[in-house]
PDB file of C-alpha atoms in Angstrom:
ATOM      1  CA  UNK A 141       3.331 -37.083  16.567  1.00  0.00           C
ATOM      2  CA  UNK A 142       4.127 -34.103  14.305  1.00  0.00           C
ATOM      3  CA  UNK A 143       3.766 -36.665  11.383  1.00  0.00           C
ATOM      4  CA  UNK A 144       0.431 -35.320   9.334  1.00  0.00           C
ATOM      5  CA  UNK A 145       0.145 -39.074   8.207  1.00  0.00           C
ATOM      6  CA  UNK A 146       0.165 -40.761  11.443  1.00  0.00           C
ATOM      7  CA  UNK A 147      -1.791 -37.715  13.344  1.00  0.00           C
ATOM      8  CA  UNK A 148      -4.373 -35.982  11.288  1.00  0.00           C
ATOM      9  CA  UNK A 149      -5.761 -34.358  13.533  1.00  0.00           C
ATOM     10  CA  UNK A 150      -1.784 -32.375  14.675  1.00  0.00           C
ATOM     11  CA  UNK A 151      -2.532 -28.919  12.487  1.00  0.00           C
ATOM     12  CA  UNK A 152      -5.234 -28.158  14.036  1.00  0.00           C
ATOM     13  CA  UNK A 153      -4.710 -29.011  17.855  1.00  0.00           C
ATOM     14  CA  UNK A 154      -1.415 -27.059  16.888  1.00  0.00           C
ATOM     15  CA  UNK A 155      -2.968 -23.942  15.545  1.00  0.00           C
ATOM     16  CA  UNK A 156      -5.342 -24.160  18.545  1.00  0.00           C
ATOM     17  CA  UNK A 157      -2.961 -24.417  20.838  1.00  0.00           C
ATOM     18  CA  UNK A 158      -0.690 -21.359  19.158  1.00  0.00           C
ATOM     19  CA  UNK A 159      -3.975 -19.520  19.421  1.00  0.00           C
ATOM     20  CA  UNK A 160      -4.174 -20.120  23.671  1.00  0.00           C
ATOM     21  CA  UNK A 161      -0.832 -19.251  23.731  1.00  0.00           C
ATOM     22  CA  UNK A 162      -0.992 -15.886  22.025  1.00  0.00           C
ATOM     23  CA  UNK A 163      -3.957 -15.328  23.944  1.00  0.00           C
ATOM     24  CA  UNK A 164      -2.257 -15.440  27.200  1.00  0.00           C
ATOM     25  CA  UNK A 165       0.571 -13.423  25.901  1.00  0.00           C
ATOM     26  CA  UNK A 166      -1.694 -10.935  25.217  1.00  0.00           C
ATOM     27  CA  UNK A 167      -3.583 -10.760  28.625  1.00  0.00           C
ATOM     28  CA  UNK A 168      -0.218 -10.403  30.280  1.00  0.00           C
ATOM     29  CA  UNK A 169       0.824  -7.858  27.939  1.00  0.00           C
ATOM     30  CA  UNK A 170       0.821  -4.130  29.734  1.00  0.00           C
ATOM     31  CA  UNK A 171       1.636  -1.261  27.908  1.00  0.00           C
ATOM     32  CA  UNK A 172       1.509   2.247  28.526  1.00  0.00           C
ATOM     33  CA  UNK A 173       1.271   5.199  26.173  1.00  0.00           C
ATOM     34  CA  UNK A 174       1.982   8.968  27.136  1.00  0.00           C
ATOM     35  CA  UNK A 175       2.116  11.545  24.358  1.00  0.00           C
ATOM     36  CA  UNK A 176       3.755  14.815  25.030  1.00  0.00           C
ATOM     37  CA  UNK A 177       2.245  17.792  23.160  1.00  0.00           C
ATOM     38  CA  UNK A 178       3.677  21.243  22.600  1.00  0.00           C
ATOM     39  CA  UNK A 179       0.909  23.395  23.916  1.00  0.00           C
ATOM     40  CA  UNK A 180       1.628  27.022  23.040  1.00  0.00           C
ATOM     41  CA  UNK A 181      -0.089  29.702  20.822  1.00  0.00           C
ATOM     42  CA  UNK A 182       2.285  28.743  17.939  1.00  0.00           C
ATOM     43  CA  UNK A 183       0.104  25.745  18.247  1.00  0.00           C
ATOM     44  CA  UNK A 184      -3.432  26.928  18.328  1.00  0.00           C
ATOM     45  CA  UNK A 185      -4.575  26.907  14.546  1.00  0.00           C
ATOM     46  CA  UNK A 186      -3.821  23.268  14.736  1.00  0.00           C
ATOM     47  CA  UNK A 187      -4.020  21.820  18.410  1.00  0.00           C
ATOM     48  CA  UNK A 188      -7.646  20.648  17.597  1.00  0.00           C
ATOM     49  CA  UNK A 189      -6.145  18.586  14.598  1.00  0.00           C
ATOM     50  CA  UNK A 190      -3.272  17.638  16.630  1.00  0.00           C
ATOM     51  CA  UNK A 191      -5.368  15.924  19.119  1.00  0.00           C
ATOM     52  CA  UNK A 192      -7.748  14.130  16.918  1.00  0.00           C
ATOM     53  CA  UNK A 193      -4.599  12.246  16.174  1.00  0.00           C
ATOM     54  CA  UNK A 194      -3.822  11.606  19.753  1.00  0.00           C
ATOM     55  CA  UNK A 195      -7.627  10.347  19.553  1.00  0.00           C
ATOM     56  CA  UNK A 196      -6.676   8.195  16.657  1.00  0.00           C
ATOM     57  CA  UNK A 197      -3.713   6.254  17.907  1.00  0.00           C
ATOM     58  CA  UNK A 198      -5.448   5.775  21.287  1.00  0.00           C
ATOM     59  CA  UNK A 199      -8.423   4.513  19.589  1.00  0.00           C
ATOM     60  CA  UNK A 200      -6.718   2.470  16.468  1.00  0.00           C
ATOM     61  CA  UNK A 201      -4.338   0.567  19.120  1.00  0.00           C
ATOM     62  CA  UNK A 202      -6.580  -0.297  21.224  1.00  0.00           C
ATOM     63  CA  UNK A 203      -9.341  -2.281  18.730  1.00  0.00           C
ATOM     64  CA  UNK A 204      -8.333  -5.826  20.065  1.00  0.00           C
ATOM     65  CA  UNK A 205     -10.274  -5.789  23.245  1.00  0.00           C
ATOM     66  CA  UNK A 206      -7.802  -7.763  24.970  1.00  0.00           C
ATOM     67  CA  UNK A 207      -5.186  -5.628  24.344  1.00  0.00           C
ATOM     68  CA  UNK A 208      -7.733  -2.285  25.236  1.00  0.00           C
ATOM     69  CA  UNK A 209      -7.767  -3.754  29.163  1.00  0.00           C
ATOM     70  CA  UNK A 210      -4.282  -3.476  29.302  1.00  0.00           C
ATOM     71  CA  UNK A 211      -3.236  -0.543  27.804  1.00  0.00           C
ATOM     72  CA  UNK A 212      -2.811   2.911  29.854  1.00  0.00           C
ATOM     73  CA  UNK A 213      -2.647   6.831  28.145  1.00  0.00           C
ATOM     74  CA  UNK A 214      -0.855   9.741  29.632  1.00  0.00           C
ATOM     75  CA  UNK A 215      -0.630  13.221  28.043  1.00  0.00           C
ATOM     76  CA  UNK A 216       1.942  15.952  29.438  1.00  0.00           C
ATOM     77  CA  UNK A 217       1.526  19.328  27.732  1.00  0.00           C
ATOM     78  CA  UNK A 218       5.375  22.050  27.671  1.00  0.00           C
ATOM     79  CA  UNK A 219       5.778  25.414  26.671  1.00  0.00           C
ATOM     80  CA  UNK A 220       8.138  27.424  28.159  1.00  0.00           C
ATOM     81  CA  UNK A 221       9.237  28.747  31.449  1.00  0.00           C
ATOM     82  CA  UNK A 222       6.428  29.306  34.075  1.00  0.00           C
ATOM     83  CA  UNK A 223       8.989  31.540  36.138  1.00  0.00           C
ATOM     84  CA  UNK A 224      10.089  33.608  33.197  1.00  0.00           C
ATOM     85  CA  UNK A 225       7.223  34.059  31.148  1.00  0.00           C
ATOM     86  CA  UNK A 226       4.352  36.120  32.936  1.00  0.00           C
ATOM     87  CA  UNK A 227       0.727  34.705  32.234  1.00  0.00           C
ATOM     88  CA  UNK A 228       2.302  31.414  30.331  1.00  0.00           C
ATOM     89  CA  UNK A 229       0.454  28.889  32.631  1.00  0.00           C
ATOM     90  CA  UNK A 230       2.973  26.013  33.166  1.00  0.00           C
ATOM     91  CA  UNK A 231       6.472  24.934  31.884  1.00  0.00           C
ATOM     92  CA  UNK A 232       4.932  21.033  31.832  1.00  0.00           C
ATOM     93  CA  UNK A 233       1.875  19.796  33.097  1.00  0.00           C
ATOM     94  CA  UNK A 234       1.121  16.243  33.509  1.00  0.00           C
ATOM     95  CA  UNK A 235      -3.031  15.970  32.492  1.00  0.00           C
ATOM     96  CA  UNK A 236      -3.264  12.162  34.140  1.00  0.00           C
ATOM     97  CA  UNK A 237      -1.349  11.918  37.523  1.00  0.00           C
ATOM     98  CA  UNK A 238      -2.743   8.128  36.998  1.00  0.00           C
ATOM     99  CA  UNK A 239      -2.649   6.483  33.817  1.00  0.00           C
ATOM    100  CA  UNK A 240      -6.078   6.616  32.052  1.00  0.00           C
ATOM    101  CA  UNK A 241      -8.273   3.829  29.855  1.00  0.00           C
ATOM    102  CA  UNK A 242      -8.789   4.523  26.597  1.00  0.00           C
ATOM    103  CA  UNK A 243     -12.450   5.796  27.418  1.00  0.00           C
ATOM    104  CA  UNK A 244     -11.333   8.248  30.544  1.00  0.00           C
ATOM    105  CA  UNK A 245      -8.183   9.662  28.727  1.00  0.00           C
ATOM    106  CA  UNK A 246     -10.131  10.828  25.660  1.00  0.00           C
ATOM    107  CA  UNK A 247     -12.280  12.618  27.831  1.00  0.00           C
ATOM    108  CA  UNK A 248      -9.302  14.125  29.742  1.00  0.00           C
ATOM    109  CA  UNK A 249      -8.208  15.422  25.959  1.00  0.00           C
ATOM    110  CA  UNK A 250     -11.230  18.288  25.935  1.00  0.00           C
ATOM    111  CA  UNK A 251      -8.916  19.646  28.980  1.00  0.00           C
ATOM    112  CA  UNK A 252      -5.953  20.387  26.916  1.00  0.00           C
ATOM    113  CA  UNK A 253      -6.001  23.648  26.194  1.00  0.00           C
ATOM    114  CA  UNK A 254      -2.964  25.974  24.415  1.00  0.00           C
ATOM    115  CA  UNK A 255      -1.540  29.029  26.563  1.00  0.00           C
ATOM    116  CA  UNK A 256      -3.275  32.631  25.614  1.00  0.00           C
ATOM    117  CA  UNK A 257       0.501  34.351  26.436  1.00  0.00           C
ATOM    118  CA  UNK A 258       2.848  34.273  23.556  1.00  0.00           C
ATOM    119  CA  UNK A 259       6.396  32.713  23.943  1.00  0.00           C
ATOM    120  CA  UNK A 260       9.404  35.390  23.490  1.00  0.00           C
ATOM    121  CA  UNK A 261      10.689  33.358  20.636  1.00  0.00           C
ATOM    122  CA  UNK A 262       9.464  30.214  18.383  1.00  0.00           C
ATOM    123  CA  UNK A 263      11.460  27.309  20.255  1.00  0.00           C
ATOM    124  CA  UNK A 264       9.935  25.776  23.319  1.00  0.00           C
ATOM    125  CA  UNK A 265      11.245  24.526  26.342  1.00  0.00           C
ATOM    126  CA  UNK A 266      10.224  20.986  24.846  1.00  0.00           C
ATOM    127  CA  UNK A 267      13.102  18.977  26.573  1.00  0.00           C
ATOM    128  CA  UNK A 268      11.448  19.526  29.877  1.00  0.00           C
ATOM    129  CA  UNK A 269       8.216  18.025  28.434  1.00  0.00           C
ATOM    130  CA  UNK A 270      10.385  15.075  27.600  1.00  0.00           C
ATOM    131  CA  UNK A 271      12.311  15.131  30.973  1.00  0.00           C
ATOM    132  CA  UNK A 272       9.215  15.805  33.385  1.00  0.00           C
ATOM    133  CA  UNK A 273       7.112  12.667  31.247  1.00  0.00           C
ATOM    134  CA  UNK A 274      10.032  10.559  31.858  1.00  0.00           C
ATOM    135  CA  UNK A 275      10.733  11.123  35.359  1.00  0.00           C
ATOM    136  CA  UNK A 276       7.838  11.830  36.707  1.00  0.00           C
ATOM    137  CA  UNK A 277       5.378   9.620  34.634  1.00  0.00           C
ATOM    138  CA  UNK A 278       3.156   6.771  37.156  1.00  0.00           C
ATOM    139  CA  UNK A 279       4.497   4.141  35.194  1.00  0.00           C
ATOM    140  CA  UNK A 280       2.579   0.615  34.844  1.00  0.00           C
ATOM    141  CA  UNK A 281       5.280  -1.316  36.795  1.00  0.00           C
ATOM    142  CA  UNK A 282       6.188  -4.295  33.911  1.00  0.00           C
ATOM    143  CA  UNK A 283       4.622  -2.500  31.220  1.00  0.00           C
ATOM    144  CA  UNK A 284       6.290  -1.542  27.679  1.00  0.00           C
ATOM    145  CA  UNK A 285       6.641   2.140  28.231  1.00  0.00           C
ATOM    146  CA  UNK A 286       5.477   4.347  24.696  1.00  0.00           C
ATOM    147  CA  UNK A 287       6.123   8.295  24.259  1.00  0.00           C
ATOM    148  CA  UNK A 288       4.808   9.826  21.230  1.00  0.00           C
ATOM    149  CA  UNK A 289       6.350  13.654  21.107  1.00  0.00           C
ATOM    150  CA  UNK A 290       4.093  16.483  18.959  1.00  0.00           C
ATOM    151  CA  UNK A 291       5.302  19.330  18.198  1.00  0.00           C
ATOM    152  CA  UNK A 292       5.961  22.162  15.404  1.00  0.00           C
ATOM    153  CA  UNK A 293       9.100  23.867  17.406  1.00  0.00           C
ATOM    154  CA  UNK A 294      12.556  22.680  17.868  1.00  0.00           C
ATOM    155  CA  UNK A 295      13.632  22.734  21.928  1.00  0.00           C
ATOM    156  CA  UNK A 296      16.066  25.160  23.405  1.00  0.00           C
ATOM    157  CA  UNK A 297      19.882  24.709  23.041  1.00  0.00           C
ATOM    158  CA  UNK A 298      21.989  23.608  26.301  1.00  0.00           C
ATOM    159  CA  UNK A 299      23.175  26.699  28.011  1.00  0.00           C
ATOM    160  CA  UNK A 300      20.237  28.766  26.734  1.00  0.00           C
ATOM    161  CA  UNK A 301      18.173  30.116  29.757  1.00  0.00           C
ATOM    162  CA  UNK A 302      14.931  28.789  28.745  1.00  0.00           C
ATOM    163  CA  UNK A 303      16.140  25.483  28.283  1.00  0.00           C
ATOM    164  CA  UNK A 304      15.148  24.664  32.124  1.00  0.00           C
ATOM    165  CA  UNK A 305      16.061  20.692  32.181  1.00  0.00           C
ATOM    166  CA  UNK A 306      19.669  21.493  31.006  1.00  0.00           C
ATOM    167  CA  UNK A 307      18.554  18.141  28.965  1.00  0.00           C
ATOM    168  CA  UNK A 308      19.436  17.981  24.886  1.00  0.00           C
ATOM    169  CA  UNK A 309      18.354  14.964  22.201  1.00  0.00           C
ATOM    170  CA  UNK A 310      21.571  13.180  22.846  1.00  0.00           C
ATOM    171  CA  UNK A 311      20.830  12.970  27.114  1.00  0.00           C
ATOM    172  CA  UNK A 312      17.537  12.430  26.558  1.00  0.00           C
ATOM    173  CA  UNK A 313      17.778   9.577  24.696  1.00  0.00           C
ATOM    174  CA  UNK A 314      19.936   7.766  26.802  1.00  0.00           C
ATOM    175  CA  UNK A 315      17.817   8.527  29.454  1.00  0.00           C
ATOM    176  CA  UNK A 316      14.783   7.011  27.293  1.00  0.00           C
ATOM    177  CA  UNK A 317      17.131   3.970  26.699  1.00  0.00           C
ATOM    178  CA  UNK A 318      17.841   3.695  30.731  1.00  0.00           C
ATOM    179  CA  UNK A 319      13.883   3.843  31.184  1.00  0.00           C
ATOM    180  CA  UNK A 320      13.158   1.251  28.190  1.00  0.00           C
ATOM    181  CA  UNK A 321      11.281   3.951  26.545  1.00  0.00           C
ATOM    182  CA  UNK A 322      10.098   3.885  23.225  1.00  0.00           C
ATOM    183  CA  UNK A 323       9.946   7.746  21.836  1.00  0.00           C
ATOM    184  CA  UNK A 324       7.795   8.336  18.272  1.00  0.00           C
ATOM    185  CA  UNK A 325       7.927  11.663  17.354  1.00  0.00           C
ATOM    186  CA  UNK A 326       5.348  13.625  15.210  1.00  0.00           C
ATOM    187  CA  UNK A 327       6.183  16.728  13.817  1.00  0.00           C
ATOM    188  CA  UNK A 328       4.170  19.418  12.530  1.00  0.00           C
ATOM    189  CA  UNK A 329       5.870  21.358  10.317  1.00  0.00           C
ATOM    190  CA  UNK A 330       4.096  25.353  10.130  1.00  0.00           C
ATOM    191  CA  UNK A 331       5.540  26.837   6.554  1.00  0.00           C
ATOM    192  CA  UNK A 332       5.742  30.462   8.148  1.00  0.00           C
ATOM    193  CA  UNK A 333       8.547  28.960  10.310  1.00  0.00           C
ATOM    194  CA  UNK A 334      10.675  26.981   7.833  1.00  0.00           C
ATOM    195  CA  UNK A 335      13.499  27.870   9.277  1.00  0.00           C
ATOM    196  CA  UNK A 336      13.467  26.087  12.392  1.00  0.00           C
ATOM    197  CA  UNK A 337      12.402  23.178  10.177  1.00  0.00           C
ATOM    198  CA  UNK A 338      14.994  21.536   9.861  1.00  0.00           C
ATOM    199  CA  UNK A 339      16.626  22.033  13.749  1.00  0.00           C
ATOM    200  CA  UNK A 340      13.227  20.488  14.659  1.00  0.00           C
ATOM    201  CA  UNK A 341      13.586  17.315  12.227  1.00  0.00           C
ATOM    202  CA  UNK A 342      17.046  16.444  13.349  1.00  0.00           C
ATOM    203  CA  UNK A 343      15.998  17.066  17.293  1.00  0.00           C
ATOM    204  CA  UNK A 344      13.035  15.053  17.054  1.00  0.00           C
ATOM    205  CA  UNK A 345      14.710  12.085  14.704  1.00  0.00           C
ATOM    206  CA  UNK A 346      17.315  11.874  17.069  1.00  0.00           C
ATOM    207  CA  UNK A 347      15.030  11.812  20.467  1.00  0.00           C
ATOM    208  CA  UNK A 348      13.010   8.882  18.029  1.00  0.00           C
ATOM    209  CA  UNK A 349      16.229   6.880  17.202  1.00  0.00           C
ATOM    210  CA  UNK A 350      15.297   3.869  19.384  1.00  0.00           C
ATOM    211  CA  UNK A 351      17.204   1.150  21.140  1.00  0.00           C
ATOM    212  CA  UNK A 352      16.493  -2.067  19.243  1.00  0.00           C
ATOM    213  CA  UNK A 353      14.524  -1.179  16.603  1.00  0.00           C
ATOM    214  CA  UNK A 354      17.750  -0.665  13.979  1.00  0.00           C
ATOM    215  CA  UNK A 355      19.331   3.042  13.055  1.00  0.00           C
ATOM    216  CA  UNK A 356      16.380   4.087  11.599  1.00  0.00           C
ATOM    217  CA  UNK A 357      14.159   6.996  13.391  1.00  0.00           C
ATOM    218  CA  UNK A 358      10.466   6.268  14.413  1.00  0.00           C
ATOM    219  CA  UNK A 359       9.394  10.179  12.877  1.00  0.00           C
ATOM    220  CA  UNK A 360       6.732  11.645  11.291  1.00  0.00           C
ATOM    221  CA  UNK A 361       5.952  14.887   9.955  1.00  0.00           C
ATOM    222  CA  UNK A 362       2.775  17.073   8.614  1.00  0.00           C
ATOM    223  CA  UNK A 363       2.026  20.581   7.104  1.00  0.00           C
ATOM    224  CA  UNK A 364       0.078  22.488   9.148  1.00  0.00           C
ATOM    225  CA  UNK A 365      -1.153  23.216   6.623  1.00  0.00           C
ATOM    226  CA  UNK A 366      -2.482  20.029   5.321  1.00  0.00           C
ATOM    227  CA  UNK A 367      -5.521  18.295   7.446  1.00  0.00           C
ATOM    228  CA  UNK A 368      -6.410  15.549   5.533  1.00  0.00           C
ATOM    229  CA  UNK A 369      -2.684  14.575   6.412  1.00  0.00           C
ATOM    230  CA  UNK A 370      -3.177  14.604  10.328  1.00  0.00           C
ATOM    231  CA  UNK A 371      -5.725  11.605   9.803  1.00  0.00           C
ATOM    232  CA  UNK A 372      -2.251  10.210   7.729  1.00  0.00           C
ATOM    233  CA  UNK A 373      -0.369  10.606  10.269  1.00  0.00           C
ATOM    234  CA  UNK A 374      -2.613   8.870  13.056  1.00  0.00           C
ATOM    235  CA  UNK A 375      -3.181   5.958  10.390  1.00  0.00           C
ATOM    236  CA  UNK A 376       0.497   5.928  10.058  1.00  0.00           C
ATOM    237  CA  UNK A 377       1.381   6.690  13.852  1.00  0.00           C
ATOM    238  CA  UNK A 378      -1.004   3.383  14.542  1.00  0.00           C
ATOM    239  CA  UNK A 379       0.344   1.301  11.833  1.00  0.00           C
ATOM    240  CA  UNK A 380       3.891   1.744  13.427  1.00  0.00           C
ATOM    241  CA  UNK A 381       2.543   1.053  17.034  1.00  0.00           C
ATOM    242  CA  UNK A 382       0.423  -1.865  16.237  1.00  0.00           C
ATOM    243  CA  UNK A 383       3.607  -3.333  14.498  1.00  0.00           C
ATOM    244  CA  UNK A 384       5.148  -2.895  17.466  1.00  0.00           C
ATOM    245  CA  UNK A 385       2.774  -4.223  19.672  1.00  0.00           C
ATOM    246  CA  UNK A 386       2.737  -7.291  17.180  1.00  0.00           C
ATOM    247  CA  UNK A 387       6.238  -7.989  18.121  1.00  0.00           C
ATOM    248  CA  UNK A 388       6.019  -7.657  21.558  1.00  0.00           C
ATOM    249  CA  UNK A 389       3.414 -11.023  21.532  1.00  0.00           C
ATOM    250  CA  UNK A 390       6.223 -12.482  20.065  1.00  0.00           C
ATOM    251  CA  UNK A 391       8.429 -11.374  22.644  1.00  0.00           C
ATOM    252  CA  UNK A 392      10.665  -9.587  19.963  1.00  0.00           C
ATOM    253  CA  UNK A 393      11.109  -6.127  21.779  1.00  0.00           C
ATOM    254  CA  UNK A 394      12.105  -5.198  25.134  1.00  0.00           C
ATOM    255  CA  UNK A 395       9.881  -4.875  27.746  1.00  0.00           C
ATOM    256  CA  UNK A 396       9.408  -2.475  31.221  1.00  0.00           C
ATOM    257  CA  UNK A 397      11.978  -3.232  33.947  1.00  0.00           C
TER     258      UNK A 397
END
C-alpha cells in the first residue's frame, strides 16, 4: 500500500528501491566521448591549455565510479591537407584506434602534439576532423555517442580545394543526427584573428545545434587570451555533459543505435 498511514514503512522501501533502480541504469549505461582538436601552429600558444580542458571534462564526468567503468575517450587531431601541404604531418589522425579509459586516454593526451609546418591560410580543413571521427570512430556498439569539437579556426568552404571531405555544418550535422551524435563545440577565439570570428561561431553553433535537445546550440567560447577561462570552460563543458548524462538515467535522451 502506497497509503503512509497503513504502510509506514512505503517511503523508504520506495526510495530504496528508486535507488537499485538507478543503479542498474547506470551500470548499463555506455557512453563514449571523442573530442576533435584543431592541431596546427595557429594552435600552439594554447594547445597545452586546450588539453587541460580535454583533461577536465574526462576527469569531471567521470567522478561517479560507476559511470567511470563505462565511459570510453577518443581524440582525433585535423589540420589541413597531408597531400597539399609539404611537412604538415596528417590531414586527421585518430590518437585511440580503440576507445580508451579515463586513466589510458589521459596518458595518450602527452602524444598530441601541434604540426611545426604552417598552414597557407588561417582556416583548417576542420570538416574532415569531423567527418573522419564520425565515420571512422570504433564506436561502443549501444553507447550514447559524445563529440566535443576545439578549435580557434573556421573550416574551409564547399568547393574550396582544401576542404578535402566536400562536407559543410549543414551535412555534417545531419550526418551527426543519422549517427545519434551529440556534437559540443568549444571555441577558442585568438584576438589577432577576429575576423574569422565570427565564420567560426556560426560554423561551430550550427555543427552543435543538436537533435533533441531544443534550438539552442551546445557552444562555448574562450580568449586565447584568457587562461583562467579554459578551467571555465572545462567546468562549464562538464556541467553541460553531466546534465546530460543525468538525463540519460532517466532515459530522457536518445541513445546509440
Amino acid at each position: 500500500s502506497t497509503d503512509l498511514q497503513e504502510n509506514p514503512g512505503y517511503l523508504t522501501q520506495a526510495t530504496q528501491e528508486t535507488a537499485v533502480a538507478g543503479n542498474q541504469v547506470l551500470q548499463q549505461l555506455k557512453v563514449d566521448v571523442v573530442f576533435v582538436m584543431d592541431t596546427t601552429v595557429s594552435m600552439r600558444p594554447y594547445i597545452k591549455s586546450t588539453l587541460e580542458v580535454i583533461k577536465g571534462v574526462a576527469k569531471g564526468i567521470t567522478e561517479d565510479p560507476i559511470l567511470a567503468e563505462s565511459i570510453y575517450f577518443g581524440a582525433w587531431g585535423y589540420r589541413d591537407p597531408v597531400d597539399q601541404i609539404e611537412g604538415i604531418g596528417y590531414t586527421t589522425y585518430n590518437y585511440t584506434p580503440e576507445l580508451q579509459s579515463v586513466d589510458k586516454f589521459i596518458e595518450t593526451l602527452s602524444q598530441v602534439e601541434v604540426t611545426k609546418v604552417d598552414s597557407v591560410d588561417y582556416p583548417e580543413d576542420v570538416f574532415s576532423g569531423i567527418a573522419d571521427a564520425l565515420a571512422k570512430t570504433t564506436w561502443t556498439p549501444g553507447a550514447m555517442r559524445v563529440m566535443v569539437l576545439l578549435g580557434d579556426a573556421p573550416g574551409h568552404k564547399l568547393g574550396h580545394k582544401y576542404n578535402v571531405s566536400g562536407q559543410d555544418p549543414s551535412s555534417l550535422r545531419t550526418l551527426a543526427n543519422d549517427a545519434k551524435v551529440y556534437l559540443f563545440a568549444l571555441h577558442v577565439k585568438e584576438p589577432r584573428a577576429k575576423r574569422f570570428h565570427t565564420e567560426a561561431e556560426e560554423q561551430f553553433r550550427a555543427l552543435s545545434r543538436n537533435k533533441g535537445m531544443g534550438q539552442d546550440s551546445a557552444y562555448f567560447a574562450v580568449s586565447s587570451r584568457d587562461m583562467t577561462a579554459f578551467a571555465q570552460a572545462a567546468a562549464d563543458l562538464t556541467g553541460s555533459l553531466n546534465a546530460m548524462l543525468a538525463q540519460a538515467k532517466q532515459g530522457k535522451v536518445m541513445a546509440g543505435p
